[in-house]
Amino acid sequence: MTSPWKALAAEGALLVGALLLQQTLVHWIALGSIRPDITLIALTAVALRRGPVAGLYAGMALGLIQDIYAIDTLGAGALSTCLVGYGLGFFEDKVVKSMPATRILLLGSALLAHDIVYYLALGFRGEVFWGSLLRETVPSAVYTLLVGAGVFYFFARFKSRET
């Protein structure tokens, strides 16, 4: 039985590791401008494990840290990430027993919701909004779903071996 503090430290390390991977590894595995969102995969894992409040705090922390690198859009990333973390938290493992396939579906929904809120926070500009969703969001979402499916499948197998 792990203590709550150890679990909290492990999830904090997961989020910090995801941020580091997003800033370093993603440049090497990008397909042109299409990049997976490692931080959103980690946020999904934390929010589904801990619930809406933890998802909100984790999303806010991730969004603010990522907004430091994009100062011209300050606040849009934090808003979208914290709302997505909060929404994902309602599908907490204690409430909904989720299989890896359900987690992938939730991750896909989170990716779309994140980018819609992000682009709306930047300002709805008609064709620019729809063009950004089609050219950037959909390909990146597919790539992130493939990476997330591998991560969730790996951890589901790892967890089943523990029990």
PDB file of C-alpha atoms in Angstrom:
ATOM      1  CA  MET A   1       0.000   0.000   0.000  1.00  0.00           C
ATOM      2  CA  THR A   2       1.566   3.275  -1.084  1.00  0.00           C
ATOM      3  CA  SER A   3       1.108   6.408   0.962  1.00  0.00           C
ATOM      4  CA  PRO A   4      -0.803   9.325  -0.583  1.00  0.00           C
ATOM      5  CA  TRP A   5       2.360  11.414  -0.548  1.00  0.00           C
ATOM      6  CA  LYS A   6       4.306   8.834  -2.539  1.00  0.00           C
ATOM      7  CA  ALA A   7       1.513   8.616  -5.107  1.00  0.00           C
ATOM      8  CA  LEU A   8       1.372  12.420  -5.318  1.00  0.00           C
ATOM      9  CA  ALA A   9       5.142  12.602  -5.785  1.00  0.00           C
ATOM     10  CA  ALA A  10       5.001   9.928  -8.503  1.00  0.00           C
ATOM     11  CA  GLU A  11       2.274  11.796 -10.373  1.00  0.00           C
ATOM     12  CA  GLY A  12       4.193  15.060 -10.015  1.00  0.00           C
ATOM     13  CA  ALA A  13       7.248  13.341 -11.454  1.00  0.00           C
ATOM     14  CA  LEU A  14       5.093  12.019 -14.308  1.00  0.00           C
ATOM     15  CA  LEU A  15       3.928  15.549 -15.146  1.00  0.00           C
ATOM     16  CA  VAL A  16       7.444  17.011 -14.927  1.00  0.00           C
ATOM     17  CA  GLY A  17       8.777  14.146 -17.051  1.00  0.00           C
ATOM     18  CA  ALA A  18       6.052  14.765 -19.626  1.00  0.00           C
ATOM     19  CA  LEU A  19       7.003  18.448 -19.773  1.00  0.00           C
ATOM     20  CA  LEU A  20      10.658  17.548 -20.264  1.00  0.00           C
ATOM     21  CA  LEU A  21       9.820  15.028 -22.989  1.00  0.00           C
ATOM     22  CA  GLN A  22       7.543  17.557 -24.691  1.00  0.00           C
ATOM     23  CA  GLN A  23      10.367  20.090 -24.827  1.00  0.00           C
ATOM     24  CA  THR A  24      13.117  17.660 -25.884  1.00  0.00           C
ATOM     25  CA  LEU A  25      12.019  14.375 -27.456  1.00  0.00           C
ATOM     26  CA  VAL A  26       9.032  15.621 -29.431  1.00  0.00           C
ATOM     27  CA  HIS A  27      11.266  17.608 -31.799  1.00  0.00           C
ATOM     28  CA  TRP A  28      12.906  14.340 -32.861  1.00  0.00           C
ATOM     29  CA  ILE A  29       9.716  12.360 -33.436  1.00  0.00           C
ATOM     30  CA  ALA A  30       7.734  15.159 -35.109  1.00  0.00           C
ATOM     31  CA  LEU A  31       6.392  14.574 -38.592  1.00  0.00           C
ATOM     32  CA  GLY A  32       6.870  18.057 -39.992  1.00  0.00           C
ATOM     33  CA  SER A  33       4.666  20.308 -37.903  1.00  0.00           C
ATOM     34  CA  ILE A  34       2.681  17.361 -36.528  1.00  0.00           C
ATOM     35  CA  ARG A  35       3.714  16.636 -32.947  1.00  0.00           C
ATOM     36  CA  PRO A  36       2.210  14.445 -30.247  1.00  0.00           C
ATOM     37  CA  ASP A  37       1.087  16.169 -27.043  1.00  0.00           C
ATOM     38  CA  ILE A  38       2.859  14.165 -24.334  1.00  0.00           C
ATOM     39  CA  THR A  39       1.699  16.532 -21.602  1.00  0.00           C
ATOM     40  CA  LEU A  40      -1.955  15.934 -22.421  1.00  0.00           C
ATOM     41  CA  ILE A  41      -1.400  12.175 -22.206  1.00  0.00           C
ATOM     42  CA  ALA A  42       0.108  12.636 -18.735  1.00  0.00           C
ATOM     43  CA  LEU A  43      -2.696  15.006 -17.717  1.00  0.00           C
ATOM     44  CA  THR A  44      -5.258  12.429 -18.827  1.00  0.00           C
ATOM     45  CA  ALA A  45      -3.580   9.753 -16.706  1.00  0.00           C
ATOM     46  CA  VAL A  46      -3.462  11.993 -13.614  1.00  0.00           C
ATOM     47  CA  ALA A  47      -7.006  13.346 -13.973  1.00  0.00           C
ATOM     48  CA  LEU A  48      -8.474   9.882 -14.520  1.00  0.00           C
ATOM     49  CA  ARG A  49      -6.671   8.623 -11.438  1.00  0.00           C
ATOM     50  CA  ARG A  50      -7.198  11.573  -9.073  1.00  0.00           C
ATOM     51  CA  GLY A  51     -10.421  13.308 -10.126  1.00  0.00           C
ATOM     52  CA  PRO A  52     -11.549  16.768 -11.223  1.00  0.00           C
ATOM     53  CA  VAL A  53      -9.808  18.934  -8.621  1.00  0.00           C
ATOM     54  CA  ALA A  54      -6.431  17.284  -9.148  1.00  0.00           C
ATOM     55  CA  GLY A  55      -7.009  17.470 -12.918  1.00  0.00           C
ATOM     56  CA  LEU A  56      -7.747  21.175 -12.594  1.00  0.00           C
ATOM     57  CA  TYR A  57      -4.581  21.871 -10.588  1.00  0.00           C
ATOM     58  CA  ALA A  58      -2.385  19.678 -12.779  1.00  0.00           C
ATOM     59  CA  GLY A  59      -3.831  21.254 -15.927  1.00  0.00           C
ATOM     60  CA  MET A  60      -3.321  24.762 -14.596  1.00  0.00           C
ATOM     61  CA  ALA A  61       0.300  24.023 -13.654  1.00  0.00           C
ATOM     62  CA  LEU A  62       1.059  22.403 -17.018  1.00  0.00           C
ATOM     63  CA  GLY A  63      -0.677  25.182 -18.937  1.00  0.00           C
ATOM     64  CA  LEU A  64       1.108  27.979 -17.088  1.00  0.00           C
ATOM     65  CA  ILE A  65       4.498  26.353 -17.555  1.00  0.00           C
ATOM     66  CA  GLN A  66       3.829  25.836 -21.261  1.00  0.00           C
ATOM     67  CA  ASP A  67       2.582  29.414 -21.606  1.00  0.00           C
ATOM     68  CA  ILE A  68       5.974  30.663 -20.444  1.00  0.00           C
ATOM     69  CA  TYR A  69       7.381  29.466 -23.765  1.00  0.00           C
ATOM     70  CA  ALA A  70       4.587  31.136 -25.765  1.00  0.00           C
ATOM     71  CA  ILE A  71       4.323  34.551 -24.141  1.00  0.00           C
ATOM     72  CA  ASP A  72       2.211  36.018 -26.950  1.00  0.00           C
ATOM     73  CA  THR A  73      -0.626  33.586 -26.116  1.00  0.00           C
ATOM     74  CA  LEU A  74      -0.241  33.834 -22.343  1.00  0.00           C
ATOM     75  CA  GLY A  75      -3.262  32.407 -20.568  1.00  0.00           C
ATOM     76  CA  ALA A  76      -4.883  30.562 -23.463  1.00  0.00           C
ATOM     77  CA  GLY A  77      -2.890  27.386 -22.817  1.00  0.00           C
ATOM     78  CA  ALA A  78      -3.480  27.509 -19.070  1.00  0.00           C
ATOM     79  CA  LEU A  79      -7.217  28.042 -19.549  1.00  0.00           C
ATOM     80  CA  SER A  80      -7.639  25.233 -22.053  1.00  0.00           C
ATOM     81  CA  THR A  81      -5.437  22.759 -20.182  1.00  0.00           C
ATOM     82  CA  CYS A  82      -7.039  23.380 -16.800  1.00  0.00           C
ATOM     83  CA  LEU A  83     -10.573  23.046 -18.224  1.00  0.00           C
ATOM     84  CA  VAL A  84      -9.638  19.795 -19.956  1.00  0.00           C
ATOM     85  CA  GLY A  85      -8.023  18.426 -16.775  1.00  0.00           C
ATOM     86  CA  TYR A  86     -11.121  19.322 -14.778  1.00  0.00           C
ATOM     87  CA  GLY A  87     -13.439  17.718 -17.334  1.00  0.00           C
ATOM     88  CA  LEU A  88     -11.371  14.543 -17.560  1.00  0.00           C
ATOM     89  CA  GLY A  89     -11.442  14.236 -13.790  1.00  0.00           C
ATOM     90  CA  PHE A  90     -15.168  13.513 -13.863  1.00  0.00           C
ATOM     91  CA  PHE A  91     -14.309  10.175 -15.465  1.00  0.00           C
ATOM     92  CA  GLU A  92     -12.187   9.252 -12.464  1.00  0.00           C
ATOM     93  CA  ASP A  93     -11.425   5.553 -11.984  1.00  0.00           C
ATOM     94  CA  LYS A  94     -13.528   5.493  -8.811  1.00  0.00           C
ATOM     95  CA  VAL A  95     -16.552   6.685 -10.778  1.00  0.00           C
ATOM     96  CA  VAL A  96     -16.040   5.034 -14.168  1.00  0.00           C
ATOM     97  CA  LYS A  97     -14.009   1.845 -14.504  1.00  0.00           C
ATOM     98  CA  SER A  98     -12.174   2.628 -17.709  1.00  0.00           C
ATOM     99  CA  MET A  99     -10.400   0.237 -19.993  1.00  0.00           C
ATOM    100  CA  PRO A 100      -7.494   1.392 -22.169  1.00  0.00           C
ATOM    101  CA  ALA A 101      -9.899   1.851 -25.095  1.00  0.00           C
ATOM    102  CA  THR A 102     -12.074   4.171 -23.004  1.00  0.00           C
ATOM    103  CA  ARG A 103      -9.012   6.140 -21.957  1.00  0.00           C
ATOM    104  CA  ILE A 104      -8.054   6.578 -25.612  1.00  0.00           C
ATOM    105  CA  LEU A 105     -11.560   7.832 -26.420  1.00  0.00           C
ATOM    106  CA  LEU A 106     -11.345  10.296 -23.516  1.00  0.00           C
ATOM    107  CA  LEU A 107      -7.884  11.399 -24.668  1.00  0.00           C
ATOM    108  CA  GLY A 108      -9.232  12.069 -28.169  1.00  0.00           C
ATOM    109  CA  SER A 109     -12.103  14.108 -26.763  1.00  0.00           C
ATOM    110  CA  ALA A 110      -9.674  16.005 -24.540  1.00  0.00           C
ATOM    111  CA  LEU A 111      -7.403  16.819 -27.485  1.00  0.00           C
ATOM    112  CA  LEU A 112     -10.257  18.295 -29.499  1.00  0.00           C
ATOM    113  CA  ALA A 113     -11.712  20.181 -26.528  1.00  0.00           C
ATOM    114  CA  HIS A 114      -8.271  21.562 -25.614  1.00  0.00           C
ATOM    115  CA  ASP A 115      -7.591  22.968 -29.058  1.00  0.00           C
ATOM    116  CA  ILE A 116     -11.117  24.352 -29.511  1.00  0.00           C
ATOM    117  CA  VAL A 117     -10.912  26.214 -26.191  1.00  0.00           C
ATOM    118  CA  TYR A 118      -7.355  27.322 -26.989  1.00  0.00           C
ATOM    119  CA  TYR A 119      -8.228  28.774 -30.389  1.00  0.00           C
ATOM    120  CA  LEU A 120     -11.387  30.390 -29.043  1.00  0.00           C
ATOM    121  CA  ALA A 121      -9.366  31.972 -26.203  1.00  0.00           C
ATOM    122  CA  LEU A 122      -7.024  33.436 -28.812  1.00  0.00           C
ATOM    123  CA  GLY A 123     -10.021  34.896 -30.624  1.00  0.00           C
ATOM    124  CA  PHE A 124     -12.416  33.354 -33.113  1.00  0.00           C
ATOM    125  CA  ARG A 125     -11.321  34.403 -36.591  1.00  0.00           C
ATOM    126  CA  GLY A 126     -13.593  32.373 -38.858  1.00  0.00           C
ATOM    127  CA  GLU A 127     -11.500  30.650 -41.508  1.00  0.00           C
ATOM    128  CA  VAL A 128      -8.329  30.825 -39.411  1.00  0.00           C
ATOM    129  CA  PHE A 129     -10.117  28.936 -36.618  1.00  0.00           C
ATOM    130  CA  TRP A 130     -11.425  26.162 -38.870  1.00  0.00           C
ATOM    131  CA  GLY A 131      -8.210  25.992 -40.858  1.00  0.00           C
ATOM    132  CA  SER A 132      -6.134  25.612 -37.696  1.00  0.00           C
ATOM    133  CA  LEU A 133      -8.419  22.866 -36.439  1.00  0.00           C
ATOM    134  CA  LEU A 134      -8.181  20.930 -39.701  1.00  0.00           C
ATOM    135  CA  ARG A 135      -4.508  21.505 -40.515  1.00  0.00           C
ATOM    136  CA  GLU A 136      -2.998  21.287 -37.025  1.00  0.00           C
ATOM    137  CA  THR A 137      -5.411  19.765 -34.523  1.00  0.00           C
ATOM    138  CA  VAL A 138      -6.665  16.710 -36.381  1.00  0.00           C
ATOM    139  CA  PRO A 139      -3.244  15.372 -37.540  1.00  0.00           C
ATOM    140  CA  SER A 140      -1.662  16.078 -34.141  1.00  0.00           C
ATOM    141  CA  ALA A 141      -4.626  14.448 -32.402  1.00  0.00           C
ATOM    142  CA  VAL A 142      -4.229  11.282 -34.475  1.00  0.00           C
ATOM    143  CA  TYR A 143      -0.501  11.166 -33.720  1.00  0.00           C
ATOM    144  CA  THR A 144      -1.114  11.788 -30.013  1.00  0.00           C
ATOM    145  CA  LEU A 145      -3.788   9.082 -29.942  1.00  0.00           C
ATOM    146  CA  LEU A 146      -1.347   6.566 -31.401  1.00  0.00           C
ATOM    147  CA  VAL A 147       1.311   7.471 -28.830  1.00  0.00           C
ATOM    148  CA  GLY A 148      -1.289   7.549 -26.029  1.00  0.00           C
ATOM    149  CA  ALA A 149      -2.666   4.163 -27.059  1.00  0.00           C
ATOM    150  CA  GLY A 150       0.801   2.684 -26.720  1.00  0.00           C
ATOM    151  CA  VAL A 151       1.328   4.305 -23.326  1.00  0.00           C
ATOM    152  CA  PHE A 152      -2.074   3.267 -21.944  1.00  0.00           C
ATOM    153  CA  TYR A 153      -1.704  -0.272 -23.312  1.00  0.00           C
ATOM    154  CA  PHE A 154       1.768  -0.589 -21.767  1.00  0.00           C
ATOM    155  CA  PHE A 155       0.595   0.579 -18.346  1.00  0.00           C
ATOM    156  CA  ALA A 156      -2.517  -1.614 -18.488  1.00  0.00           C
ATOM    157  CA  ARG A 157      -0.303  -4.658 -19.111  1.00  0.00           C
ATOM    158  CA  PHE A 158       2.123  -3.545 -16.404  1.00  0.00           C
ATOM    159  CA  LYS A 159      -0.721  -3.061 -13.901  1.00  0.00           C
ATOM    160  CA  SER A 160      -2.260  -6.454 -14.709  1.00  0.00           C
ATOM    161  CA  ARG A 161       1.084  -8.142 -14.004  1.00  0.00           C
ATOM    162  CA  GLU A 162       1.270  -6.475 -10.575  1.00  0.00           C
ATOM    163  CA  THR A 163      -2.041  -7.888  -9.393  1.00  0.00           C
TER     164      THR A 163
END
